[in-house]
PDB file of C-alpha atoms in Angstrom:
ATOM      1  CA  MET A 269      19.222  10.999   9.282  1.00  0.00           C
ATOM      2  CA  ASN A 270      19.669  10.332   5.416  1.00  0.00           C
ATOM      3  CA  THR A 271      17.144  12.239   3.385  1.00  0.00           C
ATOM      4  CA  VAL A 272      16.656  11.019  -0.191  1.00  0.00           C
ATOM      5  CA  HIS A 273      13.610  12.870  -0.820  1.00  0.00           C
ATOM      6  CA  ASN A 274      13.304  16.720  -1.061  1.00  0.00           C
ATOM      7  CA  GLY A 275      11.158  18.189   1.572  1.00  0.00           C
ATOM      8  CA  ILE A 276      10.210  14.901   3.552  1.00  0.00           C
ATOM      9  CA  GLU A 277      11.813  12.326   5.642  1.00  0.00           C
ATOM     10  CA  ILE A 278      11.105   9.460   8.018  1.00  0.00           C
ATOM     11  CA  PHE A 279      11.620  11.136  11.433  1.00  0.00           C
ATOM     12  CA  GLY A 280      11.184   7.921  13.186  1.00  0.00           C
ATOM     13  CA  VAL A 281       8.764   5.084  14.444  1.00  0.00           C
ATOM     14  CA  TYR A 282       7.582   5.568  17.829  1.00  0.00           C
ATOM     15  CA  ASP A 283       5.802   3.386  20.346  1.00  0.00           C
ATOM     16  CA  ARG A 284       6.729   0.236  18.260  1.00  0.00           C
ATOM     17  CA  GLY A 285       4.504  -2.562  19.422  1.00  0.00           C
ATOM     18  CA  VAL A 286       2.063  -0.511  21.423  1.00  0.00           C
ATOM     19  CA  PRO A 287      -1.432  -0.878  20.157  1.00  0.00           C
ATOM     20  CA  ASN A 288      -3.086   2.404  19.155  1.00  0.00           C
ATOM     21  CA  LYS A 289       0.033   4.346  19.624  1.00  0.00           C
ATOM     22  CA  GLU A 290       2.468   2.821  17.201  1.00  0.00           C
ATOM     23  CA  ARG A 291       3.217   5.378  14.449  1.00  0.00           C
ATOM     24  CA  VAL A 292       5.631   6.367  11.621  1.00  0.00           C
ATOM     25  CA  VAL A 293       6.388  10.031  11.986  1.00  0.00           C
ATOM     26  CA  LEU A 294       7.500  12.125   8.819  1.00  0.00           C
ATOM     27  CA  ARG A 295       8.845  15.428   8.671  1.00  0.00           C
ATOM     28  CA  VAL A 296       7.729  17.710   5.966  1.00  0.00           C
ATOM     29  CA  THR A 297      10.002  20.807   5.468  1.00  0.00           C
ATOM     30  CA  GLN A 298       8.543  22.151   2.256  1.00  0.00           C
ATOM     31  CA  THR A 299       5.082  22.231   0.632  1.00  0.00           C
ATOM     32  CA  LEU A 300       4.301  18.924  -1.024  1.00  0.00           C
ATOM     33  CA  ASN A 301       1.683  16.644  -2.027  1.00  0.00           C
ATOM     34  CA  LEU A 302       1.737  13.297  -0.241  1.00  0.00           C
ATOM     35  CA  ALA A 303       0.139  11.658  -3.138  1.00  0.00           C
ATOM     36  CA  ASN A 304       3.669  11.121  -4.645  1.00  0.00           C
ATOM     37  CA  TYR A 305       4.708   9.009  -1.692  1.00  0.00           C
ATOM     38  CA  PHE A 306       4.107   5.684  -0.128  1.00  0.00           C
ATOM     39  CA  LEU A 307       5.405   3.486   2.631  1.00  0.00           C
ATOM     40  CA  ILE A 308       6.365  -0.001   2.575  1.00  0.00           C
ATOM     41  CA  VAL A 309       7.387  -2.193   5.465  1.00  0.00           C
ATOM     42  CA  GLY A 310      10.116  -4.794   5.557  1.00  0.00           C
ATOM     43  CA  LEU A 311      13.065  -6.453   7.321  1.00  0.00           C
ATOM     44  CA  ALA A 312      15.703  -3.850   7.587  1.00  0.00           C
ATOM     45  CA  HIS A 313      19.353  -4.601   7.649  1.00  0.00           C
ATOM     46  CA  GLU A 314      22.004  -1.732   7.568  1.00  0.00           C
ATOM     47  CA  ASN A 315      21.005   0.526   4.750  1.00  0.00           C
ATOM     48  CA  ASN A 316      18.734  -2.093   2.807  1.00  0.00           C
ATOM     49  CA  ILE A 317      15.103  -3.221   3.269  1.00  0.00           C
ATOM     50  CA  TRP A 318      13.638  -6.324   2.085  1.00  0.00           C
ATOM     51  CA  PRO A 319       9.952  -5.613   1.614  1.00  0.00           C
ATOM     52  CA  PHE A 320       6.957  -7.651   2.595  1.00  0.00           C
ATOM     53  CA  ASN A 321       4.577  -8.472  -0.087  1.00  0.00           C
ATOM     54  CA  ASP A 322       1.533  -7.279   1.588  1.00  0.00           C
ATOM     55  CA  SER A 323       2.617  -3.891   3.331  1.00  0.00           C
ATOM     56  CA  PHE A 324       2.183  -0.788   1.240  1.00  0.00           C
ATOM     57  CA  LEU A 325       0.381   2.444   2.059  1.00  0.00           C
ATOM     58  CA  TRP A 326      -0.313   5.083  -0.338  1.00  0.00           C
ATOM     59  CA  LEU A 327      -0.288   8.391   1.648  1.00  0.00           C
ATOM     60  CA  THR A 328      -3.260   9.947  -0.149  1.00  0.00           C
ATOM     61  CA  ASN A 329      -3.898  13.024  -2.199  1.00  0.00           C
ATOM     62  CA  ILE A 330      -3.218  15.683   0.601  1.00  0.00           C
ATOM     63  CA  GLU A 331      -1.309  18.979   0.173  1.00  0.00           C
ATOM     64  CA  VAL A 332       0.803  19.532   3.200  1.00  0.00           C
ATOM     65  CA  VAL A 333       2.313  23.029   3.720  1.00  0.00           C
ATOM     66  CA  GLY A 334       5.813  22.788   5.551  1.00  0.00           C
ATOM     67  CA  PRO A 335       7.289  22.793   7.978  1.00  0.00           C
ATOM     68  CA  ALA A 336       4.713  20.254   9.159  1.00  0.00           C
ATOM     69  CA  TRP A 337       4.376  16.525  10.570  1.00  0.00           C
ATOM     70  CA  VAL A 338       2.710  13.504   9.356  1.00  0.00           C
ATOM     71  CA  PHE A 339       1.940  10.895  11.986  1.00  0.00           C
ATOM     72  CA  ILE A 340       0.989   7.418  10.338  1.00  0.00           C
ATOM     73  CA  TYR A 341      -0.623   5.342  12.927  1.00  0.00           C
ATOM     74  CA  THR A 342      -0.616   1.601  12.136  1.00  0.00           C
ATOM     75  CA  GLY A 343      -4.102   1.105  13.720  1.00  0.00           C
ATOM     76  CA  LYS A 344      -7.607   2.337  12.782  1.00  0.00           C
ATOM     77  CA  GLY A 345      -8.734   5.936  13.045  1.00  0.00           C
ATOM     78  CA  THR A 346     -10.167   8.921  11.379  1.00  0.00           C
ATOM     79  CA  PRO A 347      -7.690  11.286   9.588  1.00  0.00           C
ATOM     80  CA  ARG A 348      -7.441  14.773  11.181  1.00  0.00           C
ATOM     81  CA  VAL A 349      -5.138  17.830  11.253  1.00  0.00           C
ATOM     82  CA  GLU A 350      -4.250  19.553  14.534  1.00  0.00           C
ATOM     83  CA  LEU A 351      -1.247  21.349  15.911  1.00  0.00           C
ATOM     84  CA  GLU A 352       1.717  19.507  17.190  1.00  0.00           C
ATOM     85  CA  MET A 353       1.876  20.385  20.677  1.00  0.00           C
ATOM     86  CA  ASN A 354       5.711  20.988  21.027  1.00  0.00           C
ATOM     87  CA  THR A 355       6.507  22.816  17.626  1.00  0.00           C
ATOM     88  CA  LYS A 356       2.802  24.171  17.092  1.00  0.00           C
ATOM     89  CA  GLN A 357       3.326  23.115  13.491  1.00  0.00           C
ATOM     90  CA  PRO A 358       0.318  21.456  11.559  1.00  0.00           C
ATOM     91  CA  LEU A 359       0.185  17.685  12.334  1.00  0.00           C
ATOM     92  CA  HIS A 360      -1.553  15.522   9.771  1.00  0.00           C
ATOM     93  CA  ALA A 361      -2.727  12.274  11.509  1.00  0.00           C
ATOM     94  CA  LEU A 362      -3.245   9.268   9.139  1.00  0.00           C
ATOM     95  CA  TYR A 363      -4.312   5.676   9.811  1.00  0.00           C
ATOM     96  CA  TRP A 364      -2.996   2.469   8.120  1.00  0.00           C
ATOM     97  CA  GLY A 365      -5.938   0.439   9.563  1.00  0.00           C
ATOM     98  CA  LYS A 366      -4.007  -2.636  10.624  1.00  0.00           C
ATOM     99  CA  GLU A 367      -5.383  -4.890  13.205  1.00  0.00           C
ATOM    100  CA  LYS A 368      -2.261  -5.526  14.910  1.00  0.00           C
ATOM    101  CA  VAL A 369       0.813  -3.559  15.387  1.00  0.00           C
ATOM    102  CA  ILE A 370       3.572  -4.317  12.783  1.00  0.00           C
ATOM    103  CA  PHE A 371       6.836  -2.855  13.849  1.00  0.00           C
ATOM    104  CA  ASP A 372       9.660  -4.400  15.987  1.00  0.00           C
ATOM    105  CA  LYS A 373      13.390  -3.849  16.207  1.00  0.00           C
ATOM    106  CA  ASP A 374      13.831  -5.553  13.018  1.00  0.00           C
ATOM    107  CA  ILE A 375      10.796  -4.529  10.922  1.00  0.00           C
ATOM    108  CA  SER A 376      10.897  -0.982   9.588  1.00  0.00           C
ATOM    109  CA  PRO A 377       9.201   1.272   7.377  1.00  0.00           C
ATOM    110  CA  ALA A 378      10.797   2.915   4.042  1.00  0.00           C
ATOM    111  CA  LEU A 379       9.436   6.036   2.374  1.00  0.00           C
ATOM    112  CA  VAL A 380       9.244   5.547  -1.504  1.00  0.00           C
ATOM    113  CA  SER A 381       8.354   8.148  -4.052  1.00  0.00           C
ATOM    114  CA  PHE A 382       6.546   7.370  -7.299  1.00  0.00           C
ATOM    115  CA  GLY A 383       8.528   7.650 -10.538  1.00  0.00           C
ATOM    116  CA  PRO A 384       7.625   6.861 -14.001  1.00  0.00           C
ATOM    117  CA  VAL A 385       4.956   4.175 -13.900  1.00  0.00           C
ATOM    118  CA  GLU A 386       4.098   1.599 -16.653  1.00  0.00           C
ATOM    119  CA  ILE A 387       0.426   0.495 -16.542  1.00  0.00           C
ATOM    120  CA  GLY A 388       0.054  -3.244 -17.481  1.00  0.00           C
ATOM    121  CA  ASN A 389      -2.401  -4.850 -20.075  1.00  0.00           C
ATOM    122  CA  LYS A 390      -2.764  -2.080 -22.446  1.00  0.00           C
ATOM    123  CA  PRO A 391      -5.685  -2.543 -24.706  1.00  0.00           C
ATOM    124  CA  SER A 392      -3.581  -1.348 -27.663  1.00  0.00           C
ATOM    125  CA  LYS A 393      -1.161  -4.263 -27.574  1.00  0.00           C
ATOM    126  CA  ASP A 394      -1.923  -7.698 -29.043  1.00  0.00           C
ATOM    127  CA  LEU A 395      -1.513 -10.131 -26.265  1.00  0.00           C
ATOM    128  CA  SER A 396      -2.793 -13.291 -28.220  1.00  0.00           C
ATOM    129  CA  MET A 397       0.840 -14.050 -29.308  1.00  0.00           C
ATOM    130  CA  VAL A 398       2.181 -14.129 -25.736  1.00  0.00           C
ATOM    131  CA  LEU A 399      -0.701 -15.548 -23.723  1.00  0.00           C
ATOM    132  CA  THR A 400      -1.010 -19.130 -22.994  1.00  0.00           C
ATOM    133  CA  PRO A 401      -4.278 -21.075 -22.502  1.00  0.00           C
ATOM    134  CA  PRO A 402      -5.563 -20.972 -18.958  1.00  0.00           C
ATOM    135  CA  LEU A 403      -4.476 -24.148 -16.804  1.00  0.00           C
ATOM    136  CA  PHE A 404      -8.244 -24.478 -15.836  1.00  0.00           C
ATOM    137  CA  PRO A 405     -11.373 -24.117 -17.696  1.00  0.00           C
ATOM    138  CA  THR A 406     -13.313 -20.742 -17.018  1.00  0.00           C
ATOM    139  CA  ALA A 407     -17.008 -20.300 -16.397  1.00  0.00           C
ATOM    140  CA  PRO A 408     -19.049 -20.011 -19.543  1.00  0.00           C
ATOM    141  CA  VAL A 409     -19.504 -16.687 -20.807  1.00  0.00           C
ATOM    142  CA  THR A 410     -23.109 -15.426 -20.862  1.00  0.00           C
ATOM    143  CA  ASN A 411     -24.786 -12.163 -22.181  1.00  0.00           C
ATOM    144  CA  SER A 412     -26.138 -11.628 -18.755  1.00  0.00           C
ATOM    145  CA  SER A 413     -24.161 -10.370 -15.780  1.00  0.00           C
ATOM    146  CA  SER A 414     -26.450 -12.393 -13.465  1.00  0.00           C
ATOM    147  CA  PRO A 415     -24.599 -15.493 -11.892  1.00  0.00           C
ATOM    148  CA  LYS A 416     -27.790 -17.489 -12.041  1.00  0.00           C
ATOM    149  CA  ASN A 417     -27.244 -18.027 -15.943  1.00  0.00           C
ATOM    150  CA  ILE A 418     -23.933 -19.931 -15.118  1.00  0.00           C
ATOM    151  CA  ASP A 419     -24.466 -23.651 -14.740  1.00  0.00           C
ATOM    152  CA  TRP A 420     -21.897 -24.078 -11.868  1.00  0.00           C
ATOM    153  CA  VAL A 421     -22.359 -27.842 -11.567  1.00  0.00           C
ATOM    154  CA  LYS A 422     -21.074 -28.113 -15.174  1.00  0.00           C
ATOM    155  CA  VAL A 423     -18.338 -25.963 -14.523  1.00  0.00           C
ATOM    156  CA  LEU A 424     -17.162 -27.823 -11.440  1.00  0.00           C
ATOM    157  CA  ASN A 425     -17.755 -31.267 -13.258  1.00  0.00           C
ATOM    158  CA  ASP A 426     -15.563 -30.014 -16.261  1.00  0.00           C
ATOM    159  CA  LEU A 427     -12.958 -28.751 -13.852  1.00  0.00           C
ATOM    160  CA  LEU A 428     -12.882 -32.033 -12.188  1.00  0.00           C
ATOM    161  CA  GLU A 429     -12.513 -33.976 -15.515  1.00  0.00           C
ATOM    162  CA  SER A 430      -9.819 -31.841 -16.679  1.00  0.00           C
ATOM    163  CA  THR A 431      -7.653 -32.714 -13.667  1.00  0.00           C
ATOM    164  CA  LYS A 432      -7.918 -36.445 -14.378  1.00  0.00           C
ATOM    165  CA  LYS A 433      -6.500 -36.127 -17.719  1.00  0.00           C
TER     166      LYS A 433
END
């Protein structure tokens, strides 16, 4: 197994395609915080993965004292910690919350660690020079946050008129 992260690796995917059992098993060999990691899912080919746009799971802010196991079930459930029955080491069970199973022989997970992050749309930057006007008119701005102050009929009529031009 190729380990690219210090102290954590994907041990395997078990019970692929089996509802309520399908899970990604991570092996943690040293103490670490799962907040630094996330899983993506994609089409696997050799040593590459082409990630799907909508399959990302942040592993939450949990300190795991290694050696330990992390089971990430693809279905729904309540996170818990117990002992893994063979090794008697801590087992952290997490749940992705998917309605259906997601893995088959070609679809695999990848473990990714956070690196430097660039936060977009910083208020300190003047975006007026690069932003283009919206393609569609926006709803009128009011001083009240109540939607009843917006004339939705007028907004929709304006939208229809703008598409005729």
